[in-house]
CSV table of N, CA and C in Angstrom, one decimal:
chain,number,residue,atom,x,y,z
A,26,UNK,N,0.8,-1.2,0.0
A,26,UNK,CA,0.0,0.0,0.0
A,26,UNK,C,0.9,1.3,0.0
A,27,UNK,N,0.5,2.3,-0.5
A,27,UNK,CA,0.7,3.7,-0.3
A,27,UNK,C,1.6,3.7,0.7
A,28,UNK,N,0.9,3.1,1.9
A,28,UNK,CA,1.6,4.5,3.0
A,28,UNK,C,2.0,3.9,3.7
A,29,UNK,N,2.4,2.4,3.3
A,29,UNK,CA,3.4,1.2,4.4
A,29,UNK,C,4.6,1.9,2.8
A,30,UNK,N,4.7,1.8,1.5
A,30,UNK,CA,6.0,2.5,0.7
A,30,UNK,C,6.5,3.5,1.4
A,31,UNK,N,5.3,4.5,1.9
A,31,UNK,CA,6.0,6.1,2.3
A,31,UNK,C,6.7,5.7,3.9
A,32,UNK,N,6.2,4.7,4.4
A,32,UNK,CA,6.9,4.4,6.2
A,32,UNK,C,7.8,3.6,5.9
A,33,UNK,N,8.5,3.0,4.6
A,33,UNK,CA,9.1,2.3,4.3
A,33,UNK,C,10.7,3.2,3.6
A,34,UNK,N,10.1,4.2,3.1
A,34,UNK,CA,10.8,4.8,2.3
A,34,UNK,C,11.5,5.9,3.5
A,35,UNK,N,10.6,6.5,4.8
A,35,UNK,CA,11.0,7.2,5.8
A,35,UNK,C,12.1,6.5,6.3
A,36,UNK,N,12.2,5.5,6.7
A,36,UNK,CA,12.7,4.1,7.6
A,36,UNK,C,14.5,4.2,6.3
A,37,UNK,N,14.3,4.4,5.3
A,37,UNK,CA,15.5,4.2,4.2
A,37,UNK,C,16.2,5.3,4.7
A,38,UNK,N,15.5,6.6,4.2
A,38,UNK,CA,15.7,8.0,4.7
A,38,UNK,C,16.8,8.1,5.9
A,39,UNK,N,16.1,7.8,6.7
A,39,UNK,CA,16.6,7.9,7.7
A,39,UNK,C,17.9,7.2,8.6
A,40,UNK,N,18.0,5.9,7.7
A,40,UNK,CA,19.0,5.3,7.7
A,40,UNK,C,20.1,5.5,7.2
A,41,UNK,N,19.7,6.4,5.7
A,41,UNK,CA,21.1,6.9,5.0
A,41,UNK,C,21.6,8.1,5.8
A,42,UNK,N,21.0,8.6,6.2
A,42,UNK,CA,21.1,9.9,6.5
A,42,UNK,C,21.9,9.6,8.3
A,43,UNK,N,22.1,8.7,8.8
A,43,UNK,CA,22.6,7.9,9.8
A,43,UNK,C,24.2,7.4,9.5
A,44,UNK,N,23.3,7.3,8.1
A,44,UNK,CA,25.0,6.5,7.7
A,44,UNK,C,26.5,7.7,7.1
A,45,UNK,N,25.6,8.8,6.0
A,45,UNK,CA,26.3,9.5,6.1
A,45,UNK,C,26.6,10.2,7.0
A,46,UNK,N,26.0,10.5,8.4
A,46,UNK,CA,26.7,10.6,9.5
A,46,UNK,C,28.0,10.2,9.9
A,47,UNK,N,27.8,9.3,10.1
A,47,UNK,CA,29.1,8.1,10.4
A,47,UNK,C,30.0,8.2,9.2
A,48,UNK,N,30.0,8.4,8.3
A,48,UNK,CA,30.9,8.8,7.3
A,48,UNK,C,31.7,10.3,7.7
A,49,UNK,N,31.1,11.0,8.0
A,49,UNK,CA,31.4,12.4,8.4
A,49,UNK,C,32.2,12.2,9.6
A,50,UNK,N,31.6,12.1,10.7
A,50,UNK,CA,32.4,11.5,11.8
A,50,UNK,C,33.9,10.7,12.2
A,51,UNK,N,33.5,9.9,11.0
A,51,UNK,CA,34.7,8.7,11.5
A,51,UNK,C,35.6,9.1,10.3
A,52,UNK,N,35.2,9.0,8.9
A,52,UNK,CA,36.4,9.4,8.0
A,52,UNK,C,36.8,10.4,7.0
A,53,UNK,N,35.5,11.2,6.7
A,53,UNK,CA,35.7,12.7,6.7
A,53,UNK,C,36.0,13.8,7.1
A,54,UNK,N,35.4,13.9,8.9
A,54,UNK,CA,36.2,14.6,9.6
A,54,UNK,C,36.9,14.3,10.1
A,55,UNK,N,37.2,12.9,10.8
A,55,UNK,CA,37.8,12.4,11.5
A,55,UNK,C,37.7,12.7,12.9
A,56,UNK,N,36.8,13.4,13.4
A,56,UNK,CA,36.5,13.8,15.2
A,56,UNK,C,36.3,12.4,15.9
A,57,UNK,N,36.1,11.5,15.6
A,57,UNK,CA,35.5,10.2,15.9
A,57,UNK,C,36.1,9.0,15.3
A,58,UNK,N,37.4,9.1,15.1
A,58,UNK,CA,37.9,8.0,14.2
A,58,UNK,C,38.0,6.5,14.8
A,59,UNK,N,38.0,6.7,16.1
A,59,UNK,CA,38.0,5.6,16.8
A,59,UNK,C,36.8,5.1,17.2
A,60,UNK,N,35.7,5.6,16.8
A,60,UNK,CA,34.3,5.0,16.9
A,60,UNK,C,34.3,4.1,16.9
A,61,UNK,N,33.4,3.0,17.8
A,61,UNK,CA,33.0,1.7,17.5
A,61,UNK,C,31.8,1.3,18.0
A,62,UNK,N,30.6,2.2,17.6
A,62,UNK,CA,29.6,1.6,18.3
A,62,UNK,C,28.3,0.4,17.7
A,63,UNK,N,27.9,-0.1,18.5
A,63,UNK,CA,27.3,-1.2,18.3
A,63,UNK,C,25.7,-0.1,17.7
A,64,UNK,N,24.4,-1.0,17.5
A,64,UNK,CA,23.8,-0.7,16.8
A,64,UNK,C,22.4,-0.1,18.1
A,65,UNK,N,22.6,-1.1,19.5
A,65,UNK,CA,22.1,-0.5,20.7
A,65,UNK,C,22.3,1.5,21.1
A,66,UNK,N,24.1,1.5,20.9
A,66,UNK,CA,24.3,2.3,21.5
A,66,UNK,C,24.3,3.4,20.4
A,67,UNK,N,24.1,3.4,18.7
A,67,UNK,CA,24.0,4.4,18.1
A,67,UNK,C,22.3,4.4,18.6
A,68,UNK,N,21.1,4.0,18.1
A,68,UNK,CA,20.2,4.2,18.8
A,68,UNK,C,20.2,5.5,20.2
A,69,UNK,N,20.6,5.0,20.9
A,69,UNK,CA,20.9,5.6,22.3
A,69,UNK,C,22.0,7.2,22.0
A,70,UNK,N,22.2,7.3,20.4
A,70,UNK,CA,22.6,8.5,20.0
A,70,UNK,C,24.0,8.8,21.2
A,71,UNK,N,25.0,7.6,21.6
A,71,UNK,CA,25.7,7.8,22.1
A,71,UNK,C,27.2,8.6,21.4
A,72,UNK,N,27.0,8.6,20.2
A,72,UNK,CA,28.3,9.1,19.2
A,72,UNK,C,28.4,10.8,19.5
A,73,UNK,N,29.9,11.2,19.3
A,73,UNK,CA,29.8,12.7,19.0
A,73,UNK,C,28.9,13.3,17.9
A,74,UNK,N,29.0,13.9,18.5
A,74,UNK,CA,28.2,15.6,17.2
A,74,UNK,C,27.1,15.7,17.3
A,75,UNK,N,26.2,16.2,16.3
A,75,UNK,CA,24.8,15.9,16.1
A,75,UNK,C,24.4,16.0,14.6
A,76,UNK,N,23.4,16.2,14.0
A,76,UNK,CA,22.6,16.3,12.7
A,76,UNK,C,21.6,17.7,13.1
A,77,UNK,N,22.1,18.6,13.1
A,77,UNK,CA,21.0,19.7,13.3
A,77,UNK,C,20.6,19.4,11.6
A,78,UNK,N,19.1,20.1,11.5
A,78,UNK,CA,18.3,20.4,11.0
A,78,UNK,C,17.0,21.2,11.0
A,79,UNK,N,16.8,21.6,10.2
A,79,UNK,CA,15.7,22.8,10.7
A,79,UNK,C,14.4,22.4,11.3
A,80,UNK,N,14.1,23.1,12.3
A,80,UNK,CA,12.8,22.6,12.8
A,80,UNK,C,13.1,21.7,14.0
A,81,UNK,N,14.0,21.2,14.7
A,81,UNK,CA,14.7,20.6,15.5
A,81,UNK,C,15.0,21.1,16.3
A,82,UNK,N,14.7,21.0,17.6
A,82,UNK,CA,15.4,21.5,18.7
A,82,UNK,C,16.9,22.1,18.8
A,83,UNK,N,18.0,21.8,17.9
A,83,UNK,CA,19.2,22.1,17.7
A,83,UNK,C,19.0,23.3,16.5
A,84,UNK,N,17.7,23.7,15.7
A,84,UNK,CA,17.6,24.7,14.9
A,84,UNK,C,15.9,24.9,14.5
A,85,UNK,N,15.9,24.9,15.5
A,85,UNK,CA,14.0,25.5,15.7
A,85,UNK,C,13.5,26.3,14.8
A,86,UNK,N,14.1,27.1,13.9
A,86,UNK,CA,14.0,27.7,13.0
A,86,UNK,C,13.7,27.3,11.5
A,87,UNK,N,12.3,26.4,11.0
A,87,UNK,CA,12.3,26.2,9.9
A,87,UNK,C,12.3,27.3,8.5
A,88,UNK,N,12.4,28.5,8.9
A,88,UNK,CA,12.5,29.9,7.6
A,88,UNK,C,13.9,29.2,6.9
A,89,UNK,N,14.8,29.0,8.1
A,89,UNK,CA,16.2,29.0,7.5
A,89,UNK,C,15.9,27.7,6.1
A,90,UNK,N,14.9,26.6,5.9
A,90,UNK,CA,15.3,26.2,4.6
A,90,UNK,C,15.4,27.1,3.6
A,91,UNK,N,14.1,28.2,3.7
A,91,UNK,CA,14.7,28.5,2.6
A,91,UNK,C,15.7,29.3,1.7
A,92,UNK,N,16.7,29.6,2.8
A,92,UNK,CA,17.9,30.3,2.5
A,92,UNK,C,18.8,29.3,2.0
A,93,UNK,N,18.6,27.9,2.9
A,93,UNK,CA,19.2,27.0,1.9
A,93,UNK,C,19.1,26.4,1.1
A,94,UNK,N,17.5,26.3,0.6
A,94,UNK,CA,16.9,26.2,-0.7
A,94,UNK,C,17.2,26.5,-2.0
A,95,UNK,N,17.5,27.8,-1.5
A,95,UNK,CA,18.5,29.1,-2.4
A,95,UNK,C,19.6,29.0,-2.9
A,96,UNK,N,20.4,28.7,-1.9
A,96,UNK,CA,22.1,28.7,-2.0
A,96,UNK,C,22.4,27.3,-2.6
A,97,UNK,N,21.6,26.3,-2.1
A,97,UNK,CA,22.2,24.6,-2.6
A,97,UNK,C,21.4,24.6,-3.5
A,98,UNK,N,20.3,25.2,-4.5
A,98,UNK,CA,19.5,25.4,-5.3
A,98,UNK,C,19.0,23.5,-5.5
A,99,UNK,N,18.4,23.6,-4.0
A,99,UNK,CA,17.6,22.1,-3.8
A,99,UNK,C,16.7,21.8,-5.0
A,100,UNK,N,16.2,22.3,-5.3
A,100,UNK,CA,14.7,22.2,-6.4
A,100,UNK,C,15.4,21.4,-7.7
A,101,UNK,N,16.2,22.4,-8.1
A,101,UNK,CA,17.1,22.5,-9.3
A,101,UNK,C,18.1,21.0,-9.0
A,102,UNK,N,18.3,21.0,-8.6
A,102,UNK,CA,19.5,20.4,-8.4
A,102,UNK,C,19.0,18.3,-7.9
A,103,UNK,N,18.0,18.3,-7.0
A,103,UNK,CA,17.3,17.3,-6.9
A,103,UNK,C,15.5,16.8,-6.8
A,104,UNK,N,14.7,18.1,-7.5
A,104,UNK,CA,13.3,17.5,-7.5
A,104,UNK,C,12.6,18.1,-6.0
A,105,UNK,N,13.7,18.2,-5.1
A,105,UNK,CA,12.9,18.4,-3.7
A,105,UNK,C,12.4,20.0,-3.7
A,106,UNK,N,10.8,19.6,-3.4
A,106,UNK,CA,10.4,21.6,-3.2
A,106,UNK,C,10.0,21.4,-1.6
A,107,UNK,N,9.9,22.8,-1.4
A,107,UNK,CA,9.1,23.3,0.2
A,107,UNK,C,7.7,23.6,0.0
A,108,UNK,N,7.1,23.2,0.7
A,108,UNK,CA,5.7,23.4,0.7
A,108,UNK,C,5.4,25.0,1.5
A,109,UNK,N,4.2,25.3,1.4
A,109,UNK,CA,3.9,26.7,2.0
A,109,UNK,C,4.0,26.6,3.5
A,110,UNK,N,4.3,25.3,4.3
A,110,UNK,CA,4.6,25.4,5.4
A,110,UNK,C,6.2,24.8,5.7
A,111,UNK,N,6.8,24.8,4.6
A,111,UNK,CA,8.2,24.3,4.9
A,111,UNK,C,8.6,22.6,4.9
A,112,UNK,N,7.4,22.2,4.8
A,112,UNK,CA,7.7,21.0,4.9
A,112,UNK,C,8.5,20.4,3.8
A,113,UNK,N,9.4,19.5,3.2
A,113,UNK,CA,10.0,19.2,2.0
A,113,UNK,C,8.7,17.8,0.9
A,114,UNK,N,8.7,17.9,0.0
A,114,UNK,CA,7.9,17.2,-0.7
A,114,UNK,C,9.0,16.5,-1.6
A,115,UNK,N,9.0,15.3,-1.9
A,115,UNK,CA,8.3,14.2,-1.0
A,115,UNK,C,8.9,14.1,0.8
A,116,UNK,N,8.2,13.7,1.3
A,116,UNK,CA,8.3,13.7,2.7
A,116,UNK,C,9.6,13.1,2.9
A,117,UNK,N,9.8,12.1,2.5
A,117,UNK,CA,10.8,11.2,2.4
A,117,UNK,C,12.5,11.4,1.6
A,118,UNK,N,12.3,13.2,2.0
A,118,UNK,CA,13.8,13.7,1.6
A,118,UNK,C,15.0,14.4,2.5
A,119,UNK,N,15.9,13.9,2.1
A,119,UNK,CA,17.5,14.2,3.4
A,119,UNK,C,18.3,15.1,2.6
Protein backbone atom coordinates (compact mmCIF):
# COMPACT_ATOMS: atom_id res chain seq x y z
CA UNK A 1 0.00 0.00 0.00
CA UNK A 2 0.67 3.73 -0.33
CA UNK A 3 1.58 4.46 3.00
CA UNK A 4 3.35 1.23 4.42
CA UNK A 5 5.98 2.48 0.67
CA UNK A 6 5.98 6.10 2.34
CA UNK A 7 6.88 4.42 6.23
CA UNK A 8 9.11 2.29 4.30
CA UNK A 9 10.85 4.81 2.32
CA UNK A 10 11.05 7.22 5.77
CA UNK A 11 12.72 4.13 7.57
CA UNK A 12 15.52 4.20 4.21
CA UNK A 13 15.68 8.00 4.74
CA UNK A 14 16.58 7.89 7.74
CA UNK A 15 19.03 5.27 7.73
CA UNK A 16 21.07 6.89 4.99
CA UNK A 17 21.14 9.91 6.53
CA UNK A 18 22.59 7.91 9.75
CA UNK A 19 24.96 6.54 7.66
CA UNK A 20 26.31 9.54 6.09
CA UNK A 21 26.69 10.62 9.54
CA UNK A 22 29.06 8.10 10.39
CA UNK A 23 30.91 8.84 7.31
CA UNK A 24 31.35 12.35 8.36
CA UNK A 25 32.40 11.46 11.83
CA UNK A 26 34.66 8.72 11.46
CA UNK A 27 36.35 9.44 8.01
CA UNK A 28 35.65 12.68 6.66
CA UNK A 29 36.21 14.57 9.56
CA UNK A 30 37.85 12.40 11.50
CA UNK A 31 36.55 13.77 15.19
CA UNK A 32 35.53 10.24 15.85
CA UNK A 33 37.90 8.01 14.21
CA UNK A 34 38.01 5.65 16.84
CA UNK A 35 34.33 5.03 16.92
CA UNK A 36 32.97 1.70 17.50
CA UNK A 37 29.56 1.57 18.27
CA UNK A 38 27.32 -1.21 18.27
CA UNK A 39 23.78 -0.72 16.82
CA UNK A 40 22.10 -0.49 20.72
CA UNK A 41 24.34 2.32 21.50
CA UNK A 42 23.98 4.42 18.11
CA UNK A 43 20.21 4.17 18.80
CA UNK A 44 20.92 5.61 22.29
CA UNK A 45 22.60 8.47 20.00
CA UNK A 46 25.65 7.83 22.14
CA UNK A 47 28.31 9.09 19.25
CA UNK A 48 29.80 12.66 19.02
CA UNK A 49 28.22 15.61 17.19
CA UNK A 50 24.78 15.86 16.08
CA UNK A 51 22.64 16.28 12.68
CA UNK A 52 21.01 19.67 13.26
CA UNK A 53 18.34 20.38 10.95
CA UNK A 54 15.73 22.76 10.66
CA UNK A 55 12.77 22.59 12.80
CA UNK A 56 14.66 20.59 15.55
CA UNK A 57 15.44 21.49 18.67
CA UNK A 58 19.18 22.06 17.66
CA UNK A 59 17.62 24.73 14.95
CA UNK A 60 13.99 25.49 15.66
CA UNK A 61 13.97 27.67 12.95
CA UNK A 62 12.32 26.16 9.87
CA UNK A 63 12.53 29.88 7.57
CA UNK A 64 16.22 28.99 7.55
CA UNK A 65 15.30 26.16 4.62
CA UNK A 66 14.70 28.47 2.59
CA UNK A 67 17.89 30.27 2.53
CA UNK A 68 19.21 26.99 1.92
CA UNK A 69 16.95 26.15 -0.66
CA UNK A 70 18.48 29.09 -2.37
CA UNK A 71 22.09 28.72 -1.99
CA UNK A 72 22.24 24.61 -2.62
CA UNK A 73 19.49 25.36 -5.35
CA UNK A 74 17.63 22.06 -3.80
CA UNK A 75 14.73 22.19 -6.35
CA UNK A 76 17.13 22.52 -9.26
CA UNK A 77 19.48 20.36 -8.41
CA UNK A 78 17.34 17.32 -6.91
CA UNK A 79 13.28 17.54 -7.53
CA UNK A 80 12.94 18.40 -3.66
CA UNK A 81 10.40 21.63 -3.16
CA UNK A 82 9.09 23.29 0.21
CA UNK A 83 5.67 23.44 0.69
CA UNK A 84 3.95 26.70 1.99
CA UNK A 85 4.60 25.43 5.40
CA UNK A 86 8.20 24.28 4.86
CA UNK A 87 7.70 20.99 4.92
CA UNK A 88 10.00 19.19 1.99
CA UNK A 89 7.86 17.24 -0.67
CA UNK A 90 8.34 14.22 -0.97
CA UNK A 91 8.26 13.68 2.73
CA UNK A 92 10.79 11.19 2.42
CA UNK A 93 13.79 13.66 1.58
CA UNK A 94 17.55 14.15 3.41
Amino acid sequence: SKIMAQALADRFVEAFAEYLHREIRIDMWGYAAGESLDEADLLKIKYDGIRPAPGYPSQPDHTEKRTMWDVVKVEEQAGIQLSDSLSMIPAASV
